[in-house]
Amino acid sequence: MYDVETQVPAFIHITEAKINDVKAMDVIPYESGSFYVFDRAYNDYHRLYKIHMMDSFFVVRAKTNIKAKVLKWKRRLPKNIQSDCEIELTGFYTQKSYPETIRLVRFWDEEDEREFIYLTNAKHIPALQVAELYKNRWQVELFFKWLKQHLKIKKFWGTSENAVKIQVYSAIIAYCLVAIMQHDMKLDRSTYEVLQILGISLTDKTPLRELFSKTKFNDVKGQSGLDGPNLFSNYNF
């Protein structure tokens, strides 16, 4: 689970490959008043209703085979919002899983030229904000891509459960430490640059603020090689 505001992971849960991703929803520490954005794979009405009962809010892509009855339409829709309505699920099992009404928003994405259909229990926010909330979900995809590219987690040095968890947690911890340092020191550098500078300065006793102010990015690239620093190159798991 990725916190968009702080740009750091807020929760991590590692399972065996055979475990369905949707089961992770059962162990997320939900907070009242917070928004949780899920991809369509997490569209489980029973679990979404639990979030609703905790006074938390969710936004999730609707499944293509959704069965519902429209109870109320909103008029004077903003640009790119094709419909904004309150619905009641009519499927036998879905109605039992989510017995209350739910909001459905249809959004036309001009950039991708495709329609998105969202379900949410947040009935108090504008429809465009619902679409914007879901758009921010892409940040978690970028986060995993960043980890794989820059923290060298493409392959594992050990295959036991403990070895895999150590390597994954080490990558997450490294990312969080750098993000915290960036925030506290108000560094005008990307997370990748900060990691590169740290990677070639592990034995340097120069104070951090001085280290970042005097080091040029091109110099770092030359010393670290084409692939950037490998935080796990000196460790055996």
Rosetta silent file (secondary structure, phi, psi, omega in degrees, C-alpha in Angstrom):
SEQUENCE: MYDVETQVPAFIHITEAKINDVKAMDVIPYESGSFYVFDRAYNDYHRLYKIHMMDSFFVVRAKTNIKAKVLKWKRRLPKNIQSDCEIELTGFYTQKSYPETIRLVRFWDEEDEREFIYLTNAKHIPALQVAELYKNRWQVELFFKWLKQHLKIKKFWGTSENAVKIQVYSAIIAYCLVAIMQHDMKLDRSTYEVLQILGISLTDKTPLRELFSKTKFNDVKGQSGLDGPNLFSNYNF
SCORE:     score description
SCORE:     0.000 S_00000001
   1 L     0.000  127.721 -172.828    0.000    0.000    0.000 S_00000001
   2 E  -112.433  128.808  178.788    1.506    3.276   -1.172 S_00000001
   3 E   -87.928  112.236 -175.336    0.825    6.652    0.439 S_00000001
   4 L   -66.408  -36.093 -176.487    0.521    9.169   -2.402 S_00000001
   5 L   -69.731  -44.771 -177.836    0.966   12.226   -0.169 S_00000001
   6 L   -89.358  -12.468  179.967    4.165   11.105    1.565 S_00000001
   7 L    62.608   32.647  177.147    5.453    9.134   -1.461 S_00000001
   8 E  -136.710  156.955  176.305    6.438    6.171    0.718 S_00000001
   9 E   -65.395  138.238  179.123    4.984    2.703    1.335 S_00000001
  10 L  -104.148  -19.085 -177.255    2.483    2.646    4.196 S_00000001
  11 L  -161.785  140.573  177.903    1.976   -1.125    4.397 S_00000001
  12 L  -137.340  138.681 -179.218    3.570   -4.245    2.933 S_00000001
  13 L  -140.463  117.903 -176.962    2.351   -7.831    3.008 S_00000001
  14 L  -104.396  129.724  179.757    4.325  -10.697    1.439 S_00000001
  15 L  -131.523  172.848  171.990    2.607  -13.970    0.566 S_00000001
  16 L   -69.516  156.998 -175.354    3.239  -17.089   -1.475 S_00000001
  17 L   -60.964  -30.638 -175.622    2.526  -16.751   -5.202 S_00000001
  18 L   -75.606  -11.462  179.967   -0.557  -18.975   -5.015 S_00000001
  19 L   -78.325  128.339  178.754   -2.340  -16.610   -2.601 S_00000001
  20 L   -64.773  136.086 -177.559   -4.872  -14.371   -4.355 S_00000001
  21 H   -56.831  -33.213 -174.728   -3.955  -10.675   -4.100 S_00000001
  22 H   -62.279  -22.910 -179.156   -7.442   -9.744   -2.934 S_00000001
  23 H   -69.382  -17.203  176.838   -6.845  -11.519    0.387 S_00000001
  24 H   -65.726  -22.249  178.829   -4.363   -8.789    1.317 S_00000001
  25 H   -62.119  -22.838 -177.553   -7.393   -6.531    1.841 S_00000001
  26 H   -76.096  -17.993 -175.366   -8.110   -8.494    5.033 S_00000001
  27 L  -113.724    0.468  177.904   -4.860   -7.428    6.724 S_00000001
  28 L   -69.096  131.161  178.593   -4.631   -3.774    5.653 S_00000001
  29 L   -80.932   85.318 -176.273   -4.793   -1.478    8.736 S_00000001
  30 L   -67.931  145.606  178.426   -7.604    0.806    7.556 S_00000001
  31 L  -117.569  137.137  179.611   -7.966    4.264    9.056 S_00000001
  32 L   -61.259  133.580  178.309  -11.265    6.076    9.477 S_00000001
  33 L    86.368   -7.468 -179.162  -11.706    8.936    6.996 S_00000001
  34 L   -88.262  158.889  178.192   -8.907    7.766    4.698 S_00000001
  35 E  -105.363  135.604  178.428   -9.262    6.928    1.004 S_00000001
  36 E  -124.017  124.238 -174.976   -8.157    3.553   -0.405 S_00000001
  37 E  -111.127  126.238 -175.608   -7.822    3.125   -4.150 S_00000001
  38 E  -124.336  151.008  171.426   -7.864   -0.363   -5.681 S_00000001
  39 L   -76.928  172.404 -176.495   -7.497   -1.857   -9.125 S_00000001
  40 H   -61.663  -26.960 -179.877  -10.291   -3.991  -10.588 S_00000001
  41 H   -62.977  -20.046 -178.568   -8.653   -7.181   -9.266 S_00000001
  42 H  -100.920   16.874 -179.861   -9.603   -6.031   -5.738 S_00000001
  43 L   -79.493   82.505  178.472  -13.275   -5.530   -6.547 S_00000001
  44 L  -120.342  108.937 -171.418  -14.650   -7.739   -3.778 S_00000001
  45 H   -63.117  -35.618  178.987  -17.968   -6.386   -2.485 S_00000001
  46 H   -62.762  -44.708 -179.406  -17.798   -8.186    0.859 S_00000001
  47 H   -73.461  -35.418  177.256  -14.375   -6.693    1.608 S_00000001
  48 H   -65.312  -35.991  179.070  -15.328   -3.271    0.235 S_00000001
  49 H   -67.497  -33.727  175.976  -18.352   -3.209    2.518 S_00000001
  50 H   -62.589  -40.240  177.033  -16.084   -3.864    5.505 S_00000001
  51 H   -62.355  -42.957  179.064  -14.079   -0.783    4.524 S_00000001
  52 H   -60.743  -41.032 -178.633  -17.323    1.184    4.297 S_00000001
  53 H   -71.534  -15.407  176.643  -18.389    0.024    7.769 S_00000001
  54 L   -89.603    7.081 -177.747  -15.056    1.257    9.170 S_00000001
  55 L    63.953   29.363  172.976  -15.968    4.793    8.008 S_00000001
  56 L  -105.960  166.738 -177.510  -13.201    4.659    5.416 S_00000001
  57 E  -117.965  148.242  178.780  -13.591    5.432    1.716 S_00000001
  58 E  -132.802  154.549  169.888  -12.687    3.387   -1.340 S_00000001
  59 E  -134.559  127.160 -176.210  -12.431    3.896   -5.099 S_00000001
  60 E  -143.991  147.234  174.147  -12.231    0.804   -7.287 S_00000001
  61 E   -67.007  136.891  178.289  -12.625   -0.038  -10.980 S_00000001
  62 L   -79.471  148.439  175.173  -15.977   -1.690  -11.671 S_00000001
  63 L   -75.994  155.201 -176.446  -16.130   -5.120  -13.256 S_00000001
  64 L   -70.035  -23.637 -176.412  -17.556   -5.364  -16.768 S_00000001
  65 L  -100.772   26.647 -177.877  -20.337   -7.734  -15.705 S_00000001
  66 L   -63.531  135.678  177.727  -21.727   -5.563  -12.916 S_00000001
  67 L  -113.154  117.763 -175.476  -25.466   -5.994  -12.297 S_00000001
  68 E  -155.011  163.498  177.162  -27.132   -2.954  -10.786 S_00000001
  69 E  -120.874  129.109 -179.353  -30.189   -0.699  -10.784 S_00000001
  70 E   -77.592  128.027 -179.536  -29.832    3.078  -11.026 S_00000001
  71 E  -103.792  -32.185 -175.641  -31.638    4.896   -8.212 S_00000001
  72 E  -153.243  132.501  177.918  -30.545    8.484   -8.710 S_00000001
  73 E  -106.110  149.404  171.595  -28.755   10.414  -11.494 S_00000001
  74 L  -102.618  140.220  178.892  -26.740   13.621  -11.202 S_00000001
  75 L  -106.811  176.142 -178.668  -27.200   16.291  -13.844 S_00000001
  76 L    53.298   60.162 -177.200  -24.953   19.124  -15.082 S_00000001
  77 L   -79.754  144.150  176.897  -21.941   16.887  -15.243 S_00000001
  78 L   -70.623  169.061 -178.588  -18.433   18.348  -15.650 S_00000001
  79 L   -58.289  138.948  176.892  -16.341   17.682  -18.735 S_00000001
  80 L    77.043   -7.355  173.173  -15.294   14.037  -19.275 S_00000001
  81 E   -92.343  110.754 -176.371  -17.772   12.739  -16.661 S_00000001
  82 E   -82.416  -31.136  174.891  -20.244   10.693  -18.696 S_00000001
  83 E  -161.345  151.204  179.106  -22.457    9.716  -15.785 S_00000001
  84 E  -144.726  107.884 -173.041  -22.576   10.015  -12.006 S_00000001
  85 E  -143.336  162.699  175.220  -25.251    7.997  -10.277 S_00000001
  86 E  -102.094  128.644 -173.885  -26.244    6.131   -7.142 S_00000001
  87 E  -125.306  165.890  174.488  -26.910    2.451   -7.759 S_00000001
  88 E  -125.115  125.709  179.659  -28.119   -0.640   -5.994 S_00000001
  89 E   -67.886  135.688 -174.970  -26.418   -3.957   -6.721 S_00000001
  90 L  -112.113   -8.706  177.236  -28.950   -6.483   -7.997 S_00000001
  91 L   -65.618  145.966 -175.131  -26.925   -9.685   -8.168 S_00000001
  92 H   -58.100  -50.006 -177.378  -28.029  -12.246   -5.571 S_00000001
  93 H   -78.692  -37.004 -179.449  -24.598  -12.616   -3.927 S_00000001
  94 H   -66.389  -34.942  178.887  -23.370   -9.058   -4.547 S_00000001
  95 H   -67.096  -36.754  176.863  -26.478   -7.613   -2.889 S_00000001
  96 H   -70.159  -36.159 -178.772  -25.872   -9.716    0.190 S_00000001
  97 H   -72.605  -37.172  179.674  -22.181   -8.725    0.231 S_00000001
  98 L  -131.327   86.267 -172.558  -22.903   -5.001   -0.206 S_00000001
  99 L   -77.902   -5.281 -179.980  -26.474   -4.309    0.992 S_00000001
 100 L  -101.963  172.698  177.481  -26.274   -0.493    0.758 S_00000001
 101 L   -74.898  159.270 -177.054  -26.278    1.837   -2.241 S_00000001
 102 E  -141.544  154.092 -177.313  -23.021    2.663   -3.957 S_00000001
 103 E   -94.866  136.857  177.230  -21.870    5.438   -6.291 S_00000001
 104 E  -121.078  129.159 -179.167  -20.919    4.744   -9.919 S_00000001
 105 E  -125.175  125.843  174.553  -18.898    7.236  -11.989 S_00000001
 106 E  -101.828  125.821 -175.150  -18.165    6.903  -15.712 S_00000001
 107 E  -126.611  132.708  176.847  -15.106    8.883  -16.802 S_00000001
 108 E   -98.976  116.792  179.646  -13.731    9.443  -20.310 S_00000001
 109 E   -88.889  108.799 -178.049   -9.932    9.657  -20.330 S_00000001
 110 L   -67.180  -34.089 -177.392   -8.966   11.902  -23.237 S_00000001
 111 L   -65.593  -46.477 -179.630   -5.295   11.026  -22.965 S_00000001
 112 L   -93.096   -7.780 -178.647   -5.825    7.264  -23.311 S_00000001
 113 L    53.137   56.371  178.678   -9.087    7.627  -25.261 S_00000001
 114 E  -152.667  159.123 -179.660  -10.930    5.079  -23.137 S_00000001
 115 E   -97.849  140.363  174.926  -13.734    4.914  -20.606 S_00000001
 116 E  -120.284  138.213  177.493  -13.235    4.080  -16.937 S_00000001
 117 E  -117.551  121.374 -176.497  -16.046    3.049  -14.606 S_00000001
 118 E  -113.416  146.691  170.933  -15.445    3.576  -10.893 S_00000001
 119 E  -114.940  138.535  179.405  -17.325    2.442   -7.804 S_00000001
 120 E  -153.967  154.031  173.182  -16.997    4.374   -4.567 S_00000001
 121 L   -98.629    2.338  178.784  -18.730    4.928   -1.254 S_00000001
 122 L   -85.899   93.904 -176.390  -17.509    8.544   -1.229 S_00000001
 123 L   -93.203   -1.371 -173.992  -20.706   10.348   -2.150 S_00000001
 124 L  -101.293   -3.922 -177.186  -19.579   13.726   -0.857 S_00000001
 125 L  -108.423  156.890  179.667  -16.742   14.504   -3.286 S_00000001
 126 L   -62.928  152.915 -178.826  -16.928   15.739   -6.928 S_00000001
 127 H   -61.648  -37.225  179.112  -16.944   13.115   -9.672 S_00000001
 128 H   -64.856  -31.435  177.949  -13.709   14.456  -11.159 S_00000001
 129 H   -69.556  -32.691  175.508  -12.026   13.976   -7.807 S_00000001
 130 H   -61.203  -47.113  178.963  -13.067   10.301   -7.873 S_00000001
 131 H   -63.880  -38.563 -179.807  -11.345    9.945  -11.249 S_00000001
 132 H   -67.778  -37.780  177.369   -8.303   11.843   -9.989 S_00000001
 133 H   -60.863  -44.405 -179.913   -8.042    9.602   -6.943 S_00000001
 134 H   -68.127  -35.836  179.016   -7.976    6.520   -9.121 S_00000001
 135 H   -59.199  -33.873  179.221   -5.431    8.093  -11.459 S_00000001
 136 L   -68.651  -15.243  178.344   -3.070    8.410   -8.489 S_00000001
 137 L   -61.171  -23.641 -179.963   -3.173    4.618   -8.096 S_00000001
 138 H   -62.663  -20.351 -179.776   -0.606    4.491  -10.901 S_00000001
 139 H   -60.964  -32.845  179.701    1.944    5.774   -8.370 S_00000001
 140 H   -69.804  -33.010  176.717    2.170    2.316   -6.784 S_00000001
 141 H   -67.231  -42.492  178.154    3.027    0.838  -10.199 S_00000001
 142 H   -64.618  -34.990  179.378    5.749    3.446  -10.682 S_00000001
 143 H   -63.142  -46.993  179.363    7.045    2.700   -7.190 S_00000001
 144 H   -65.831  -37.213  177.944    7.508   -1.024   -7.936 S_00000001
 145 H   -63.285  -41.128  179.004    9.083   -0.196  -11.297 S_00000001
 146 H   -63.452  -44.011  179.342   11.499    2.158   -9.540 S_00000001
 147 H   -58.813  -46.737 -177.451   12.421   -0.512   -6.981 S_00000001
 148 H   -64.633  -38.283 -176.605   13.138   -3.097   -9.671 S_00000001
 149 H   -75.958  -42.936 -168.621   15.230   -0.692  -11.750 S_00000001
 150 H  -106.528  -19.872  178.156   17.270    1.065   -9.093 S_00000001
 151 L  -106.987   12.811  173.039   17.432   -1.224   -6.070 S_00000001
 152 L    50.974   55.976  178.531   18.315   -4.312   -8.128 S_00000001
 153 L  -107.693   18.568 -179.294   15.485   -6.492   -6.957 S_00000001
 154 L   -68.370  -28.028  177.912   15.078   -8.127  -10.393 S_00000001
 155 L  -135.881  154.494 -176.838   16.659  -11.316   -9.098 S_00000001
 156 L  -105.685  140.312 -178.955   16.935  -12.870   -5.654 S_00000001
 157 L   -81.985  -13.501  175.975   20.163  -13.973   -4.001 S_00000001
 158 L  -144.379  155.024 -176.341   18.324  -16.655   -2.035 S_00000001
 159 L  -111.950   -2.493  176.623   15.146  -18.611   -2.673 S_00000001
 160 L   -72.792  160.479 -179.958   14.022  -19.451    0.855 S_00000001
 161 H   -57.616  -42.748 -178.497   11.078  -17.513    2.295 S_00000001
 162 H   -65.232  -41.357 -178.566   13.350  -15.739    4.774 S_00000001
 163 H   -65.058  -42.531  179.805   15.891  -14.761    2.101 S_00000001
 164 H   -64.740  -44.777 -179.314   13.260  -13.322   -0.201 S_00000001
 165 H   -63.452  -41.079  179.636   11.615  -11.342    2.598 S_00000001
 166 H   -60.060  -44.618 -177.592   14.961   -9.943    3.790 S_00000001
 167 H   -67.489  -41.454  179.228   15.812   -8.692    0.294 S_00000001
 168 H   -65.906  -47.515 -179.754   12.382   -7.156   -0.299 S_00000001
 169 H   -64.015  -35.873  178.369   12.247   -5.504    3.132 S_00000001
 170 H   -62.927  -41.642  178.598   15.807   -4.213    2.701 S_00000001
 171 H   -64.301  -44.226  179.716   14.812   -2.535   -0.573 S_00000001
 172 H   -63.353  -43.911 -179.763   11.708   -0.993    0.998 S_00000001
 173 H   -62.777  -43.353  179.286   13.676    0.241    4.024 S_00000001
 174 H   -60.010  -44.153  179.741   16.360    1.760    1.784 S_00000001
 175 H   -62.325  -46.200 -178.168   13.718    3.581   -0.231 S_00000001
 176 H   -62.948  -41.732  179.319   11.949    4.881    2.894 S_00000001
 177 H   -61.482  -42.816  179.063   15.189    6.121    4.466 S_00000001
 178 H   -66.451  -41.542  179.604   16.098    8.023    1.314 S_00000001
 179 H   -63.518  -41.476  178.182   12.580    9.491    1.037 S_00000001
 180 H   -64.182  -43.047  179.561   12.658   10.609    4.688 S_00000001
 181 H   -64.150  -42.888  176.881   16.096   12.171    4.210 S_00000001
 182 H   -56.646  -44.744 -177.704   14.936   13.968    1.053 S_00000001
 183 H   -67.888  -47.579 -176.357   11.969   15.394    2.926 S_00000001
 184 H   -68.896  -36.656 -178.282   13.840   16.431    6.074 S_00000001
 185 H   -91.324   -5.377 -179.793   16.822   17.913    4.220 S_00000001
 186 L    52.317   50.960 -177.349   14.638   19.419    1.471 S_00000001
 187 L   -75.892  135.969  177.891   17.006   18.096   -1.193 S_00000001
 188 L   -94.417   53.546  179.795   16.533   19.357   -4.727 S_00000001
 189 L  -139.516  154.485  177.256   17.516   15.971   -6.194 S_00000001
 190 L   -73.900  161.660  177.938   15.612   12.917   -7.378 S_00000001
 191 H   -60.898  -36.682  178.652   15.504    9.783   -5.230 S_00000001
 192 H   -62.798  -43.918  178.505   17.628    8.023   -7.851 S_00000001
 193 H   -61.807  -43.831 -179.575   20.339   10.701   -7.646 S_00000001
 194 H   -60.511  -43.904  178.803   20.373   10.504   -3.848 S_00000001
 195 H   -63.122  -39.095  179.121   20.777    6.719   -3.982 S_00000001
 196 H   -64.781  -43.308  179.618   23.623    6.997   -6.474 S_00000001
 197 H   -63.334  -43.888  178.629   25.461    9.521   -4.336 S_00000001
 198 H   -64.960  -36.034 -177.622   25.026    7.354   -1.234 S_00000001
 199 H   -63.107  -31.701 -179.673   26.104    4.259   -3.176 S_00000001
 200 L   -98.909    3.712 -175.003   29.561    5.688   -3.951 S_00000001
 201 L  -126.047   24.522 -174.809   29.941    7.413   -0.563 S_00000001
 202 L   -62.533  -30.185 -179.691   29.284    4.611    1.945 S_00000001
 203 L  -103.227    5.534 -179.502   32.715    5.035    3.576 S_00000001
 204 L   -81.218  133.064 -179.526   32.821    8.823    3.181 S_00000001
 205 L   -94.915    7.668  178.763   32.703   10.774    6.452 S_00000001
 206 L   -64.883  134.374  176.656   31.573   14.018    4.790 S_00000001
 207 L   -54.124  144.270 -172.898   28.401   15.454    6.405 S_00000001
 208 H   -57.575  -45.538 -176.891   25.349   14.595    4.309 S_00000001
 209 H   -62.179  -40.275  177.679   24.316   18.142    3.476 S_00000001
 210 H   -68.050  -38.250 -179.158   27.819   18.967    2.292 S_00000001
 211 H   -61.156  -44.209 -178.104   28.017   15.681    0.376 S_00000001
 212 H   -75.205  -27.164 -178.274   24.861   16.423   -1.615 S_00000001
 213 H   -78.370  -28.586 -175.658   25.754   20.053   -2.271 S_00000001
 214 H   -97.446  -15.525 -175.753   29.215   19.332   -3.697 S_00000001
 215 L   -88.790  128.432  177.388   28.522   16.162   -5.711 S_00000001
 216 L   -92.944  143.991 -175.062   27.561   16.573   -9.364 S_00000001
 217 H   -63.278  -39.302 -179.836   25.164   14.070  -10.921 S_00000001
 218 H   -63.894  -35.090  177.326   27.358   13.455  -13.998 S_00000001
 219 H   -65.223  -38.741 -179.439   30.303   12.600  -11.731 S_00000001
 220 H   -64.816  -43.991 -179.040   28.147   10.069   -9.903 S_00000001
 221 H   -61.876  -36.491 -179.552   27.048    8.376  -13.138 S_00000001
 222 H   -67.609  -35.201 -177.992   30.647    7.995  -14.199 S_00000001
 223 H   -83.301  -29.587 -173.927   31.680    6.304  -10.959 S_00000001
 224 H   -89.124  -11.819  179.589   28.635    4.090  -10.493 S_00000001
 225 L    90.808  172.558 -174.734   28.574    2.569  -13.974 S_00000001
 226 L   -64.598  -32.766 -174.160   25.827    2.371  -16.558 S_00000001
 227 L   -90.779   -0.449 -179.086   23.421    0.416  -14.383 S_00000001
 228 L    79.939  177.819 -177.218   23.669    2.628  -11.316 S_00000001
 229 L   -70.509  146.678  176.960   24.465    1.485   -7.781 S_00000001
 230 L  -113.699  103.300 -175.121   23.600   -1.990   -6.612 S_00000001
 231 L   -66.529  -16.844 -176.302   22.621   -1.820   -2.955 S_00000001
 232 L  -106.830    8.623 -173.986   22.712   -5.598   -2.638 S_00000001
 233 L   -68.569  -23.662 -177.415   26.051   -6.275   -4.340 S_00000001
 234 L  -104.257   14.308 -176.528   27.930   -6.710   -1.046 S_00000001
 235 L  -123.232  146.327  173.929   25.356   -8.858    0.706 S_00000001
 236 L  -117.759  124.054 -178.559   24.583  -12.580    0.617 S_00000001
 237 L  -112.415    0.000    0.000   21.058  -13.649    1.529 S_00000001
